[in-house]
mmCIF file of C-alpha atoms in Angstrom:
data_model
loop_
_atom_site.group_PDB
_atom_site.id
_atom_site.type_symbol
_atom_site.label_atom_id
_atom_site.label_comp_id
_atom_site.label_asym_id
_atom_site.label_seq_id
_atom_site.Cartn_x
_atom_site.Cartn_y
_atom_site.Cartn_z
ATOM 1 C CA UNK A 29 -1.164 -36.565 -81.345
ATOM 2 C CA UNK A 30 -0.835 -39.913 -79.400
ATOM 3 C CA UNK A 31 0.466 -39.362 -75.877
ATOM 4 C CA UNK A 32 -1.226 -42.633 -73.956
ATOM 5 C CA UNK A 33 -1.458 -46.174 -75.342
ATOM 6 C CA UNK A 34 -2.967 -49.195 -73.195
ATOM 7 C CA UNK A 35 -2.641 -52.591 -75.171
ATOM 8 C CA UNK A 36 -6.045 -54.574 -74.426
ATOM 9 C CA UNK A 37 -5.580 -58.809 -73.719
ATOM 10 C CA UNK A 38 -6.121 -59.684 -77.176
ATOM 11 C CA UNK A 39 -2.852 -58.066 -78.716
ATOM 12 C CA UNK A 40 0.210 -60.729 -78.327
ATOM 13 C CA UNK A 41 2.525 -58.756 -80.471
ATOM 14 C CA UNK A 42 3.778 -55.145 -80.801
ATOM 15 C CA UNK A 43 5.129 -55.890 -84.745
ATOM 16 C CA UNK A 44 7.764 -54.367 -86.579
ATOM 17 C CA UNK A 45 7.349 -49.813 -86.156
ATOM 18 C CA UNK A 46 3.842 -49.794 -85.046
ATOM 19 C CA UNK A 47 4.191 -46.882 -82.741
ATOM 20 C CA UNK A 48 7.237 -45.925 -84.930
ATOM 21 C CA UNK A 49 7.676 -42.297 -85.393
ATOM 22 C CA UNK A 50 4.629 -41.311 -82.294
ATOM 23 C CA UNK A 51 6.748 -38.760 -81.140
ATOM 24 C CA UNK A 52 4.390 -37.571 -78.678
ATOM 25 C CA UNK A 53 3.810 -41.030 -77.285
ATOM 26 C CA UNK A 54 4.952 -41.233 -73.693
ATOM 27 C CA UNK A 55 3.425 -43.703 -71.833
ATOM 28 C CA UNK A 56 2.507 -47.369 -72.785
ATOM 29 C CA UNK A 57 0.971 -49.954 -71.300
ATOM 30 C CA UNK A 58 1.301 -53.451 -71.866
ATOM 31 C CA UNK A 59 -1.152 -56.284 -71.460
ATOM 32 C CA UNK A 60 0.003 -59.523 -70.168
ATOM 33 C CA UNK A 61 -0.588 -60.978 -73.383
ATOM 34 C CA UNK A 62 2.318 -59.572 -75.060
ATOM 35 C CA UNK A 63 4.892 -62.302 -75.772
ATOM 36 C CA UNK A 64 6.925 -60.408 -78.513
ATOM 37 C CA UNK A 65 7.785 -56.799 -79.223
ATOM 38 C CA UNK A 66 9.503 -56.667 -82.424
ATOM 39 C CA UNK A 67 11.704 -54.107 -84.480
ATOM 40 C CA UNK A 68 11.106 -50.199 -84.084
ATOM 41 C CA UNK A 69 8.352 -50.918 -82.286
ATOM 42 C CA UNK A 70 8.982 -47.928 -80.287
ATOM 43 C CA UNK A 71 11.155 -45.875 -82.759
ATOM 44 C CA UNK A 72 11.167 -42.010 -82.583
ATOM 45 C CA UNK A 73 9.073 -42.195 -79.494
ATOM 46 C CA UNK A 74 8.957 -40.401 -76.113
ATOM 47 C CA UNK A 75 9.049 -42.991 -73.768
ATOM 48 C CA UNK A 76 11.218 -42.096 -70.879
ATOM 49 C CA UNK A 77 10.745 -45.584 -69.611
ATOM 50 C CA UNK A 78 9.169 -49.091 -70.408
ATOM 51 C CA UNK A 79 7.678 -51.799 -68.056
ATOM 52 C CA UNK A 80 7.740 -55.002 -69.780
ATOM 53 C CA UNK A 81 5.374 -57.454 -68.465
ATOM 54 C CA UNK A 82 5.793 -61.312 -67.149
ATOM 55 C CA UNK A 83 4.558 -62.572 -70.470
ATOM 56 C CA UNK A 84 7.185 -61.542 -72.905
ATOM 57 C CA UNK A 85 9.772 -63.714 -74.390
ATOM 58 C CA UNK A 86 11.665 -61.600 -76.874
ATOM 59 C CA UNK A 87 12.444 -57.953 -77.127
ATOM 60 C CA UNK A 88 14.041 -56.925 -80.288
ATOM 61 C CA UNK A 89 17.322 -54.542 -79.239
ATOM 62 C CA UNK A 90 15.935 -51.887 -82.414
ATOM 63 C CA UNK A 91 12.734 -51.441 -80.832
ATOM 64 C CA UNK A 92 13.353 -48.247 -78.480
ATOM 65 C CA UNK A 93 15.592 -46.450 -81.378
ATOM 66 C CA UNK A 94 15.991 -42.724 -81.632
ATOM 67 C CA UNK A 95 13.835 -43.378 -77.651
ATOM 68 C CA UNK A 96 14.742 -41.168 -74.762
ATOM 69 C CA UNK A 97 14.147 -44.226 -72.976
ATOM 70 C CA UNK A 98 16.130 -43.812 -69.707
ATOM 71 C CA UNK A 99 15.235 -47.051 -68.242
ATOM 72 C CA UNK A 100 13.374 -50.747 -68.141
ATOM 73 C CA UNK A 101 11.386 -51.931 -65.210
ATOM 74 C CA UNK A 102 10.508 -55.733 -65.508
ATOM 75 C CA UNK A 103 8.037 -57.533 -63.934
ATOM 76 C CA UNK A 104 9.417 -59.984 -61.110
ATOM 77 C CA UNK A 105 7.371 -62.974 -62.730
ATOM 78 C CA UNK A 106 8.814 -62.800 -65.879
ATOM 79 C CA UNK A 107 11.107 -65.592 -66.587
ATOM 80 C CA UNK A 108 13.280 -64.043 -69.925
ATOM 81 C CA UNK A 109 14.197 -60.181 -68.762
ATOM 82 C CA UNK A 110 15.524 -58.511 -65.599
ATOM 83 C CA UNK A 111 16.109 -54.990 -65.244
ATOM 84 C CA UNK A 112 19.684 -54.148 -63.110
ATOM 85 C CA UNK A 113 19.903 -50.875 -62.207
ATOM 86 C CA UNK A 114 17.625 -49.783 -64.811
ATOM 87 C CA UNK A 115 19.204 -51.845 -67.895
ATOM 88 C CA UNK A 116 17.436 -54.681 -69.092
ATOM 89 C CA UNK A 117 19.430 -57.809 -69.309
ATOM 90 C CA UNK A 118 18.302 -61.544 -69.346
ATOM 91 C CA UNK A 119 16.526 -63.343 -66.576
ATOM 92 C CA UNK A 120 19.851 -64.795 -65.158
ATOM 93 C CA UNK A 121 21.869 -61.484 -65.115
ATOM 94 C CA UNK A 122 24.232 -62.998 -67.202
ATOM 95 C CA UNK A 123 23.508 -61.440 -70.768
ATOM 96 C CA UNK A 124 23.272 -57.766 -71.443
ATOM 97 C CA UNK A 125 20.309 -57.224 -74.301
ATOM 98 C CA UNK A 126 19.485 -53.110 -74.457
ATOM 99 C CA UNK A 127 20.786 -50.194 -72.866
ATOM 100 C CA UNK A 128 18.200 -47.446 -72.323
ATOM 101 C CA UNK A 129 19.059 -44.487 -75.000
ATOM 102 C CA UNK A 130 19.617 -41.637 -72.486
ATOM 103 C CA UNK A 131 22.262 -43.005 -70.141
ATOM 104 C CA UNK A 132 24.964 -41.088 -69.159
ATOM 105 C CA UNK A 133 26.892 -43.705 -67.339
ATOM 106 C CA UNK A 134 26.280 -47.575 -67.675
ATOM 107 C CA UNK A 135 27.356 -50.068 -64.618
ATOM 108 C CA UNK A 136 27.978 -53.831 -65.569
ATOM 109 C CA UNK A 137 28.069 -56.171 -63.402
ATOM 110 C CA UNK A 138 30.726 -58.844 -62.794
ATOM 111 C CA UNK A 139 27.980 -61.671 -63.449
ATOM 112 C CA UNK A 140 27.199 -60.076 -67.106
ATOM 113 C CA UNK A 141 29.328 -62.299 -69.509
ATOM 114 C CA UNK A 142 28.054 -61.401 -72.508
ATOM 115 C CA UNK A 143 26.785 -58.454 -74.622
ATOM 116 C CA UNK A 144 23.972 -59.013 -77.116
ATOM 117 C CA UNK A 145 25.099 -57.948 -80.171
ATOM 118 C CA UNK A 146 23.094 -54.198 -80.806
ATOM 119 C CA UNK A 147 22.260 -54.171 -76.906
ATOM 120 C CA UNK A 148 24.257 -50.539 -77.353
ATOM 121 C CA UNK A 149 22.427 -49.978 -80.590
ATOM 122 C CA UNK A 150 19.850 -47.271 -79.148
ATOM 123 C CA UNK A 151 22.288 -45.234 -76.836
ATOM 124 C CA UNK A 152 23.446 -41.912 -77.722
ATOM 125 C CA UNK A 153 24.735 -40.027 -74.726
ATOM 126 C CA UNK A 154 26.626 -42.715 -72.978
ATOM 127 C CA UNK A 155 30.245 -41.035 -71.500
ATOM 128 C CA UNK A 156 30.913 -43.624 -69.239
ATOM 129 C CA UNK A 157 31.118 -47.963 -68.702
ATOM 130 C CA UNK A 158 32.697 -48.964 -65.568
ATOM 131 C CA UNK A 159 32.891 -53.138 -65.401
ATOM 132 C CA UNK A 160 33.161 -54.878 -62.118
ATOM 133 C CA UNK A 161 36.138 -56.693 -61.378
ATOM 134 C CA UNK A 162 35.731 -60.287 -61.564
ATOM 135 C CA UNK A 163 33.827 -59.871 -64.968
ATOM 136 C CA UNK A 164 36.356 -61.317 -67.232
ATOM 137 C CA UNK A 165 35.240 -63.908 -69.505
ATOM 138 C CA UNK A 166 35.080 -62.672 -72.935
ATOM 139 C CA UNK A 167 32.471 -64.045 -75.246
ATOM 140 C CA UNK A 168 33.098 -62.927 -79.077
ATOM 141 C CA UNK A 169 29.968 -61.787 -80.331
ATOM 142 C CA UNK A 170 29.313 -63.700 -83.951
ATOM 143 C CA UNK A 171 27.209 -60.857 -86.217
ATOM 144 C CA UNK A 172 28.186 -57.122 -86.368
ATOM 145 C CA UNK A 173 31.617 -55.845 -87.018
ATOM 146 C CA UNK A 174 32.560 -58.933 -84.832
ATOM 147 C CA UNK A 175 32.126 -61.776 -87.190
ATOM 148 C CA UNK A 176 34.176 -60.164 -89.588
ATOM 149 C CA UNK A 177 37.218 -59.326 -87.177
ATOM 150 C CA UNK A 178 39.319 -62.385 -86.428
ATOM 151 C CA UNK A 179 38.427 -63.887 -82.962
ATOM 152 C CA UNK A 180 41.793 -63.137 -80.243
ATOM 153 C CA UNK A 181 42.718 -66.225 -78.947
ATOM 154 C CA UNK A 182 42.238 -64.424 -75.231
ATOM 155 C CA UNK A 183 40.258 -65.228 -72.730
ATOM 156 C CA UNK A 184 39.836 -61.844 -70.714
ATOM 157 C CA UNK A 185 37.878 -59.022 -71.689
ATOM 158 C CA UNK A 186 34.804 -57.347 -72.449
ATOM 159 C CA UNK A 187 33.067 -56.488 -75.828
ATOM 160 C CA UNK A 188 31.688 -53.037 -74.855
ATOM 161 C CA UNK A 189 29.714 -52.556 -78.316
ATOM 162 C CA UNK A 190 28.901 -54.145 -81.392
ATOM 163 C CA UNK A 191 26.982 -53.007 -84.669
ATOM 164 C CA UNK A 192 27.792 -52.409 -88.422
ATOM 165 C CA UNK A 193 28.973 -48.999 -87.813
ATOM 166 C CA UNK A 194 31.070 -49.646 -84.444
ATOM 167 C CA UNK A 195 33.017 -52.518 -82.339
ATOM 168 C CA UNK A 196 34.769 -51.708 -79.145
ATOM 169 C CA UNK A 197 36.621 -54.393 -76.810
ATOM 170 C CA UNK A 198 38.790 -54.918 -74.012
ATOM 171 C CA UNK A 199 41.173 -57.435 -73.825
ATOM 172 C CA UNK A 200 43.636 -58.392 -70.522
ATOM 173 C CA UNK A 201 46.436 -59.561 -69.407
ATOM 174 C CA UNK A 202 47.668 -61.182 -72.373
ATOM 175 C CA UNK A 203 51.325 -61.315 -73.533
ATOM 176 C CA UNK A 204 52.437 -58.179 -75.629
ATOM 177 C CA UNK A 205 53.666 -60.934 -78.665
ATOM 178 C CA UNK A 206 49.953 -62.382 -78.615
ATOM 179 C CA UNK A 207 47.929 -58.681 -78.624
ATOM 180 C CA UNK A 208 50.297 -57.725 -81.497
ATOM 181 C CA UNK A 209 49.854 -60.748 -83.114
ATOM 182 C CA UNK A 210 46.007 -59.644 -83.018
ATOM 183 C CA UNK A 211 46.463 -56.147 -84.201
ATOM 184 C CA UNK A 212 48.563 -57.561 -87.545
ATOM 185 C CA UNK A 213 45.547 -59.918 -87.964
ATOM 186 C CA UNK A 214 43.475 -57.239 -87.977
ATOM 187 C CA UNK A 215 45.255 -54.786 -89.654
ATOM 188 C CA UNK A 216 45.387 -57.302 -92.592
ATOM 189 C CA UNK A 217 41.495 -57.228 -92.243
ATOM 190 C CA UNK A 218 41.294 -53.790 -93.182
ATOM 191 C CA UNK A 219 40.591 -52.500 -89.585
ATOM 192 C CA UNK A 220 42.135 -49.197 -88.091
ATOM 193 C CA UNK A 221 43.195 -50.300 -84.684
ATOM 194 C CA UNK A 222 43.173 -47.484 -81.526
#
C-alpha cells in the first residue's frame, strides 16, 4: 500500500492516472518543478487535501475524481491558481476551475464570473451553492451539455454546473416572453426543462 508520495525536482509532470486508483494514498508532495498535473492523476485516491505549488500552470479538473479531497491550498507565488475558501479558482479570482469532492456547501464569490466547464465534475456531496450578490454576468460555457443547448440571449445568471451528464443555470431578471422563448428553444432541442 502507498500512503506517502514526495515528487523529487526532476519530475515536471504528474501524467494522465499515475497515482490513479492508490486508494491508500493520502498525502502528496509536490516539487516545485511540477508545471502540469494532468487527467486522473489523483483518481480513487485518499487525499483529503492538495497543496499545489508556485510552479504549476495547468490542473486538469478530472484529476482529483472519485477524491475525498475537501480542499486546495495554493502557494502565494503561484501566478495561475488561488485557493478561496478552500476552492481552487484562477489566479485573478475570477474563474472557478475544481471544487474539492467532499463539500457540503460551496460559497462563490461575486468576483467569480465564470465556471470552468467540469470544475463540479469531482463533487459528490454538495447540498448547497449560495452566490454573492453582485455576481451576475453570465458567461455560457462552450463544451458540455452547454454547447449543445442554445445560448439565452440574457445577460444575468450563473452556470452552476456543466458536464455530459448534467447542466444547471440561473438566469435573472429577464422578461417572462424572453425565458419562455428559451424554454421552447430548448424544448425543441430535446431538453427536459425544471
Amino acid at each position: 500500500d502507498l500512503f506517502s508520495v514526495t515528487i523529487p525536482d526532476t519530475v515536471t509532470e504528474i501524467g494522465h492516472s499515475v497515482f490513479g486508483h492508490c486508494f491508500s494514498l493520502s498525502n502528496i508532495t509536490l516539487s516545485d518543478s511540477i508545471t502540469e498535473i494532468g487527467p486522473n492523476s489523483f483518481e480513487n485516491t485518499n487525499l483529503n487535501s492538495f497543496t499545489v505549488p508556485a510552479s504549476v500552470k495547468a490542473i486538469d479538473a478530472s484529476s482529483f475524481y472519485n477524491t475525498p479531497l475537501s480542499k486546495f491550498i495554493v502557494d502565494e507565488r503561484n501566478e495561475n491558481y488561488s485557493a478561496i475558501d478552500g476552492i481552487l479558482y484562477n489566479k485573478s479570482g475570477d474563474t472557478l476551475e475544481i471544487v474539492p469532492g467532499s463539500l457540503f456547501s460551496l460559497k462563490i464569490p461575486k468576483e467569480c464570473k465564470n465556471i470552468k466547464p467540469y470544475a463540479f465534475n469531482n463533487v459528490r456531496f454538495l447540498m448547497t451553492i449560495n452566490v454573492e450578490s453582485g455576481n451576475t454576468e453570465l458567461n455560457w460555457p462552450t463544451i458540455g451539455l452547454a454547447a449543445v443547448l442554445p445560448e439565452p440571449d440574457m445577460e444575468n445568471g450563473e452556470v452552476f454546473a456543466d458536464s455530459e451528464e448534467h447542466f444547471s443555470a440561473s438566469v435573472y431578471g429577464t422578461a417572462q416572453q424572453d425565458f419562455d422563448t428559451y424554454m421552447t428553444a430548448c424544448r425543441k432541442n430535446g431538453f427536459d426543462i425544471a
